[in-house]
């Protein structure tokens, strides 16, 4: 998979050089390229924003730099044989909520492009224009407002990247995680068995794997009922 990320703060994405995703890039399991939107501006001040039509606070990101950046990425991918029509992911407070199912769906794609907006967002015409060459998806991390798309991009690259073959050491661990089966994950413990007066649940020391599995399932259901009843409603 290839993932291109466009931002006016490319250094924000440096975290993608670390840990599991960083290693996956080094091992050639994942091709992540970060682009500075200002490389696609040509005025003296490298302008990427302007005042909003219709008035209102803040600034809006100009469409042309985005079109040049996205065209450059799509052309480069086509020239290097990435066949798929890229998926353009646009983090925004007004998007579909990004869930584990979204990550799983995106992990099947060949090419993702993430457009990290800032200010009050990107000129809407960019998404209409982009829909000719991209499958455009506006996505929200949740019902809270960030200052830009970079944090969402980091989260999405990690959530998708870790699902790719070979990225996570033990693929079985992906199966038992929160949301992978629609429930929250069970509590985990490690040594020592007694710690500051707190014990590990004795069932986990029993060696009875059948009863341990049942106990863990019950813990998942109990936690989900208590913390995320919405996951049980549909
Ligand atoms: N757009 C916008 C906007 C609209 C109102 C107030 C502040 C902003 C700032 N902003 C600019 C880019 C951008 C990208 C993603 C988010 C974002 C995603 C989630 N889930 N929360 N916030 C916010 C972003």
mmCIF file of C-alpha atoms and ligand atoms in Angstrom:
data_model
loop_
_atom_site.group_PDB
_atom_site.id
_atom_site.type_symbol
_atom_site.label_atom_id
_atom_site.label_comp_id
_atom_site.label_asym_id
_atom_site.label_seq_id
_atom_site.Cartn_x
_atom_site.Cartn_y
_atom_site.Cartn_z
ATOM 1 C CA UNK A 1 0.000 0.000 0.000
ATOM 2 C CA UNK A 2 1.007 3.545 -0.737
ATOM 3 C CA UNK A 3 -0.154 6.409 1.493
ATOM 4 C CA UNK A 4 0.487 10.045 0.567
ATOM 5 C CA UNK A 5 -0.111 12.723 3.203
ATOM 6 C CA UNK A 6 -0.304 16.429 2.291
ATOM 7 C CA UNK A 7 0.066 19.075 5.007
ATOM 8 C CA UNK A 8 1.418 22.589 5.642
ATOM 9 C CA UNK A 9 3.102 21.029 8.699
ATOM 10 C CA UNK A 10 4.875 17.961 7.212
ATOM 11 C CA UNK A 11 7.064 17.697 10.306
ATOM 12 C CA UNK A 12 3.896 16.814 12.250
ATOM 13 C CA UNK A 13 3.947 13.452 10.445
ATOM 14 C CA UNK A 14 7.489 12.595 11.606
ATOM 15 C CA UNK A 15 5.948 10.197 14.129
ATOM 16 C CA UNK A 16 5.241 7.887 11.181
ATOM 17 C CA UNK A 17 8.996 7.194 11.018
ATOM 18 C CA UNK A 18 8.845 5.540 14.456
ATOM 19 C CA UNK A 19 7.823 2.159 15.888
ATOM 20 C CA UNK A 20 5.651 -0.315 13.973
ATOM 21 C CA UNK A 21 4.770 1.958 11.079
ATOM 22 C CA UNK A 22 8.348 3.185 10.783
ATOM 23 C CA UNK A 23 9.602 -0.395 10.678
ATOM 24 C CA UNK A 24 6.942 -1.385 8.133
ATOM 25 C CA UNK A 25 8.158 1.464 5.893
ATOM 26 C CA UNK A 26 11.772 0.334 6.260
ATOM 27 C CA UNK A 27 10.733 -3.253 5.456
ATOM 28 C CA UNK A 28 8.875 -2.128 2.349
ATOM 29 C CA UNK A 29 5.490 -3.262 3.694
ATOM 30 C CA UNK A 30 4.104 0.255 3.502
ATOM 31 C CA UNK A 31 5.084 3.232 1.332
ATOM 32 C CA UNK A 32 4.294 6.504 3.142
ATOM 33 C CA UNK A 33 5.144 9.817 1.475
ATOM 34 C CA UNK A 34 4.628 13.193 3.145
ATOM 35 C CA UNK A 35 4.238 16.354 1.041
ATOM 36 C CA UNK A 36 4.401 20.031 2.001
ATOM 37 C CA UNK A 37 1.412 21.817 0.451
ATOM 38 C CA UNK A 38 3.508 24.988 0.172
ATOM 39 C CA UNK A 39 5.617 23.240 -2.477
ATOM 40 C CA UNK A 40 2.554 23.768 -4.684
ATOM 41 C CA UNK A 41 2.407 27.551 -4.212
ATOM 42 C CA UNK A 42 4.405 30.015 -6.312
ATOM 43 C CA UNK A 43 3.807 33.465 -4.866
ATOM 44 C CA UNK A 44 6.408 35.219 -2.734
ATOM 45 C CA UNK A 45 4.597 34.388 0.515
ATOM 46 C CA UNK A 46 3.682 30.812 -0.508
ATOM 47 C CA UNK A 47 0.062 31.579 0.268
ATOM 48 C CA UNK A 48 -2.272 28.661 1.053
ATOM 49 C CA UNK A 49 -5.250 30.493 2.566
ATOM 50 C CA UNK A 50 -7.548 33.458 2.050
ATOM 51 C CA UNK A 51 -10.644 35.059 3.574
ATOM 52 C CA UNK A 52 -13.968 33.179 3.331
ATOM 53 C CA UNK A 53 -16.603 34.205 0.750
ATOM 54 C CA UNK A 54 -19.766 35.139 2.638
ATOM 55 C CA UNK A 55 -17.751 36.464 5.574
ATOM 56 C CA UNK A 56 -17.159 34.729 8.894
ATOM 57 C CA UNK A 57 -14.170 34.194 11.154
ATOM 58 C CA UNK A 58 -10.912 32.578 10.136
ATOM 59 C CA UNK A 59 -9.396 31.705 6.797
ATOM 60 C CA UNK A 60 -10.112 29.046 4.170
ATOM 61 C CA UNK A 61 -7.500 27.006 2.303
ATOM 62 C CA UNK A 62 -7.214 28.029 -1.358
ATOM 63 C CA UNK A 63 -8.199 25.358 -3.927
ATOM 64 C CA UNK A 64 -5.372 25.652 -6.467
ATOM 65 C CA UNK A 65 -2.457 24.435 -4.291
ATOM 66 C CA UNK A 66 -4.548 21.411 -3.346
ATOM 67 C CA UNK A 67 -5.389 20.635 -6.973
ATOM 68 C CA UNK A 68 -1.699 20.873 -7.954
ATOM 69 C CA UNK A 69 -0.633 18.660 -5.041
ATOM 70 C CA UNK A 70 -3.292 16.013 -5.659
ATOM 71 C CA UNK A 71 -2.656 16.005 -9.421
ATOM 72 C CA UNK A 72 1.074 15.565 -8.813
ATOM 73 C CA UNK A 73 0.476 12.611 -6.487
ATOM 74 C CA UNK A 74 -2.071 10.921 -8.777
ATOM 75 C CA UNK A 75 0.193 11.381 -11.822
ATOM 76 C CA UNK A 76 3.215 9.995 -9.961
ATOM 77 C CA UNK A 77 1.255 6.985 -8.705
ATOM 78 C CA UNK A 78 -0.130 6.258 -12.180
ATOM 79 C CA UNK A 79 3.385 6.532 -13.666
ATOM 80 C CA UNK A 80 4.754 4.095 -11.086
ATOM 81 C CA UNK A 81 2.052 1.531 -11.752
ATOM 82 C CA UNK A 82 -0.226 2.000 -8.738
ATOM 83 C CA UNK A 83 -3.306 0.929 -10.650
ATOM 84 C CA UNK A 84 -6.122 1.692 -8.238
ATOM 85 C CA UNK A 85 -8.174 4.867 -8.279
ATOM 86 C CA UNK A 86 -6.792 6.481 -5.108
ATOM 87 C CA UNK A 87 -8.993 7.041 -2.065
ATOM 88 C CA UNK A 88 -8.749 10.664 -0.939
ATOM 89 C CA UNK A 89 -9.321 10.859 2.814
ATOM 90 C CA UNK A 90 -10.152 14.312 4.116
ATOM 91 C CA UNK A 91 -10.202 14.657 7.918
ATOM 92 C CA UNK A 92 -12.958 17.075 8.976
ATOM 93 C CA UNK A 93 -15.314 17.527 11.941
ATOM 94 C CA UNK A 94 -18.187 17.114 9.466
ATOM 95 C CA UNK A 95 -17.220 13.713 8.069
ATOM 96 C CA UNK A 96 -18.359 10.106 8.484
ATOM 97 C CA UNK A 97 -16.977 8.708 11.752
ATOM 98 C CA UNK A 98 -13.765 6.729 11.204
ATOM 99 C CA UNK A 99 -14.195 3.318 12.868
ATOM 100 C CA UNK A 100 -12.341 0.025 12.931
ATOM 101 C CA UNK A 101 -14.550 -1.123 10.041
ATOM 102 C CA UNK A 102 -13.402 1.943 8.074
ATOM 103 C CA UNK A 103 -9.766 1.043 8.764
ATOM 104 C CA UNK A 104 -10.375 -2.539 7.639
ATOM 105 C CA UNK A 105 -12.037 -1.348 4.438
ATOM 106 C CA UNK A 106 -9.202 1.095 3.674
ATOM 107 C CA UNK A 107 -6.575 -1.584 4.356
ATOM 108 C CA UNK A 108 -7.862 -3.323 1.223
ATOM 109 C CA UNK A 109 -7.006 -0.331 -0.981
ATOM 110 C CA UNK A 110 -3.750 0.128 -2.923
ATOM 111 C CA UNK A 111 -3.406 3.904 -2.588
ATOM 112 C CA UNK A 112 -4.639 6.333 0.046
ATOM 113 C CA UNK A 113 -4.095 10.109 -0.105
ATOM 114 C CA UNK A 114 -4.775 12.114 3.069
ATOM 115 C CA UNK A 115 -5.410 15.863 2.725
ATOM 116 C CA UNK A 116 -4.676 17.579 6.045
ATOM 117 C CA UNK A 117 -6.547 20.856 6.173
ATOM 118 C CA UNK A 118 -5.954 23.725 8.565
ATOM 119 C CA UNK A 119 -7.653 27.073 9.340
ATOM 120 C CA UNK A 120 -11.446 26.674 8.828
ATOM 121 C CA UNK A 121 -10.986 23.952 6.239
ATOM 122 C CA UNK A 122 -10.382 23.458 2.521
ATOM 123 C CA UNK A 123 -12.411 25.166 -0.267
ATOM 124 C CA UNK A 124 -15.270 22.704 -0.890
ATOM 125 C CA UNK A 125 -14.747 22.831 -4.671
ATOM 126 C CA UNK A 126 -11.548 20.790 -4.220
ATOM 127 C CA UNK A 127 -13.594 17.741 -3.246
ATOM 128 C CA UNK A 128 -15.957 18.110 -6.236
ATOM 129 C CA UNK A 129 -12.961 18.534 -8.562
ATOM 130 C CA UNK A 130 -11.048 15.612 -6.970
ATOM 131 C CA UNK A 131 -13.962 13.192 -7.369
ATOM 132 C CA UNK A 132 -12.988 12.793 -11.056
ATOM 133 C CA UNK A 133 -9.763 10.924 -10.142
ATOM 134 C CA UNK A 134 -10.275 9.989 -6.491
ATOM 135 C CA UNK A 135 -12.840 8.249 -4.324
ATOM 136 C CA UNK A 136 -13.331 11.131 -1.909
ATOM 137 C CA UNK A 137 -14.173 10.340 1.731
ATOM 138 C CA UNK A 138 -14.606 13.050 4.360
ATOM 139 C CA UNK A 139 -13.852 11.431 7.735
ATOM 140 C CA UNK A 140 -14.138 12.511 11.359
ATOM 141 C CA UNK A 141 -12.157 11.033 14.251
ATOM 142 C CA UNK A 142 -15.028 11.786 16.603
ATOM 143 C CA UNK A 143 -17.275 14.517 17.927
ATOM 144 C CA UNK A 144 -14.633 17.013 19.009
ATOM 145 C CA UNK A 145 -12.795 19.732 17.092
ATOM 146 C CA UNK A 146 -9.084 19.632 16.320
ATOM 147 C CA UNK A 147 -7.038 22.459 14.762
ATOM 148 C CA UNK A 148 -6.199 20.510 11.642
ATOM 149 C CA UNK A 149 -6.105 17.143 9.933
ATOM 150 C CA UNK A 150 -2.599 15.987 10.943
ATOM 151 C CA UNK A 151 -3.603 14.248 14.199
ATOM 152 C CA UNK A 152 -6.357 12.420 12.314
ATOM 153 C CA UNK A 153 -3.860 11.463 9.597
ATOM 154 C CA UNK A 154 -1.495 9.948 12.191
ATOM 155 C CA UNK A 155 -4.372 7.972 13.703
ATOM 156 C CA UNK A 156 -5.673 6.719 10.378
ATOM 157 C CA UNK A 157 -2.254 5.711 9.034
ATOM 158 C CA UNK A 158 -1.603 3.742 12.217
ATOM 159 C CA UNK A 159 -5.088 2.150 12.308
ATOM 160 C CA UNK A 160 -4.849 1.081 8.651
ATOM 161 C CA UNK A 161 -1.122 0.301 8.550
ATOM 162 C CA UNK A 162 -1.264 -2.125 11.474
ATOM 163 C CA UNK A 163 -3.841 -4.231 9.623
ATOM 164 C CA UNK A 164 -1.517 -4.843 6.670
ATOM 165 C CA UNK A 165 0.128 -8.286 6.424
ATOM 166 C CA UNK A 166 3.437 -8.490 8.268
ATOM 167 C CA UNK A 167 3.172 -5.177 10.106
ATOM 168 C CA UNK A 168 2.052 -6.553 13.475
ATOM 169 C CA UNK A 169 4.202 -9.472 14.748
ATOM 170 C CA UNK A 170 1.348 -11.679 15.927
ATOM 171 C CA UNK A 171 -1.666 -11.244 13.608
ATOM 172 C CA UNK A 172 -3.766 -13.182 16.128
ATOM 173 C CA UNK A 173 -3.558 -10.159 18.443
ATOM 174 C CA UNK A 174 -5.534 -8.155 15.871
ATOM 175 C CA UNK A 175 -8.457 -10.519 16.254
ATOM 176 C CA UNK A 176 -8.855 -10.047 20.014
ATOM 177 C CA UNK A 177 -8.705 -6.283 20.094
ATOM 178 C CA UNK A 178 -11.350 -3.776 20.944
ATOM 179 C CA UNK A 179 -13.892 -3.358 18.168
ATOM 180 C CA UNK A 180 -12.454 -6.199 16.066
ATOM 181 C CA UNK A 181 -15.461 -8.309 17.172
ATOM 182 C CA UNK A 182 -17.723 -5.369 17.957
ATOM 183 C CA UNK A 183 -16.912 -5.438 21.676
ATOM 184 C CA UNK A 184 -14.359 -3.726 23.919
ATOM 185 C CA UNK A 185 -11.344 -5.830 24.768
ATOM 186 C CA UNK A 186 -10.966 -7.722 28.039
ATOM 187 C CA UNK A 187 -8.613 -6.490 30.851
ATOM 188 C CA UNK A 188 -4.977 -7.609 30.649
ATOM 189 C CA UNK A 189 -2.466 -8.398 33.433
ATOM 190 C CA UNK A 190 1.191 -9.374 33.760
ATOM 191 C CA UNK A 191 3.726 -10.148 36.501
ATOM 192 C CA UNK A 192 3.869 -9.794 39.457
ATOM 193 C CA UNK A 193 0.728 -11.760 40.502
ATOM 194 C CA UNK A 194 0.445 -9.569 43.660
ATOM 195 C CA UNK A 195 1.172 -5.885 43.187
ATOM 196 C CA UNK A 196 0.698 -3.230 45.881
ATOM 197 C CA UNK A 197 -2.118 -5.279 47.433
ATOM 198 C CA UNK A 198 -3.822 -5.835 44.074
ATOM 199 C CA UNK A 199 -4.169 -9.407 42.769
ATOM 200 C CA UNK A 200 -4.429 -10.812 39.271
ATOM 201 C CA UNK A 201 -7.854 -12.511 38.865
ATOM 202 C CA UNK A 202 -7.158 -16.145 40.003
ATOM 203 C CA UNK A 203 -8.868 -17.594 36.908
ATOM 204 C CA UNK A 204 -5.975 -16.264 34.817
ATOM 205 C CA UNK A 205 -3.497 -18.304 36.887
ATOM 206 C CA UNK A 206 -5.584 -21.502 36.633
ATOM 207 C CA UNK A 207 -4.218 -22.773 33.333
ATOM 208 C CA UNK A 208 -7.789 -23.710 32.336
ATOM 209 C CA UNK A 209 -7.868 -22.109 28.882
ATOM 210 C CA UNK A 210 -11.541 -22.861 28.300
ATOM 211 C CA UNK A 211 -12.637 -21.115 31.477
ATOM 212 C CA UNK A 212 -10.194 -18.278 30.835
ATOM 213 C CA UNK A 213 -11.717 -17.730 27.378
ATOM 214 C CA UNK A 214 -15.234 -17.688 28.889
ATOM 215 C CA UNK A 215 -14.167 -15.273 31.632
ATOM 216 C CA UNK A 216 -12.560 -12.952 29.059
ATOM 217 C CA UNK A 217 -15.697 -12.980 26.901
ATOM 218 C CA UNK A 218 -17.810 -12.092 29.910
ATOM 219 C CA UNK A 219 -15.423 -9.260 30.756
ATOM 220 C CA UNK A 220 -15.776 -7.943 27.197
ATOM 221 C CA UNK A 221 -19.560 -7.976 27.445
ATOM 222 C CA UNK A 222 -19.537 -6.391 30.919
ATOM 223 C CA UNK A 223 -17.213 -3.594 29.832
ATOM 224 C CA UNK A 224 -19.099 -2.941 26.625
ATOM 225 C CA UNK A 225 -22.439 -2.791 28.447
ATOM 226 C CA UNK A 226 -20.951 -0.364 31.001
ATOM 227 C CA UNK A 227 -18.862 1.890 28.745
ATOM 228 C CA UNK A 228 -20.239 1.566 25.213
ATOM 229 C CA UNK A 229 -23.871 0.341 25.279
ATOM 230 C CA UNK A 230 -24.219 1.898 21.824
ATOM 231 C CA UNK A 231 -22.074 -0.908 20.426
ATOM 232 C CA UNK A 232 -24.665 -3.430 21.572
ATOM 233 C CA UNK A 233 -27.767 -1.640 20.273
ATOM 234 C CA UNK A 234 -27.746 -2.447 16.509
HETATM 235 N N1 LIG B 1 -12.198 21.871 8.917
HETATM 236 C C1 LIG B 1 -12.376 22.426 9.892
HETATM 237 C C2 LIG B 1 -12.663 23.109 11.125
HETATM 238 C C3 LIG B 1 -13.978 23.475 11.291
HETATM 239 C C4 LIG B 1 -14.330 24.107 12.456
HETATM 240 C C5 LIG B 1 -13.397 24.366 13.433
HETATM 241 C C6 LIG B 1 -12.078 24.007 13.264
HETATM 242 C C7 LIG B 1 -11.695 23.378 12.119
HETATM 243 C C8 LIG B 1 -10.234 23.042 12.073
HETATM 244 N N2 LIG B 1 -9.814 22.077 11.081
HETATM 245 C C9 LIG B 1 -9.163 22.425 9.942
HETATM 246 C C10 LIG B 1 -8.879 21.281 9.244
HETATM 247 C C11 LIG B 1 -9.345 20.184 10.022
HETATM 248 C C12 LIG B 1 -9.321 18.814 9.850
HETATM 249 C C13 LIG B 1 -9.916 17.981 10.784
HETATM 250 C C14 LIG B 1 -10.529 18.536 11.906
HETATM 251 C C15 LIG B 1 -11.216 17.656 12.869
HETATM 252 C C16 LIG B 1 -11.559 16.344 12.697
HETATM 253 C C17 LIG B 1 -12.236 15.972 13.868
HETATM 254 N N3 LIG B 1 -12.776 14.750 14.167
HETATM 255 N N4 LIG B 1 -12.262 17.013 14.658
HETATM 256 N N5 LIG B 1 -11.642 18.074 14.052
HETATM 257 C C18 LIG B 1 -10.515 19.910 12.123
HETATM 258 C C19 LIG B 1 -9.933 20.725 11.173
#
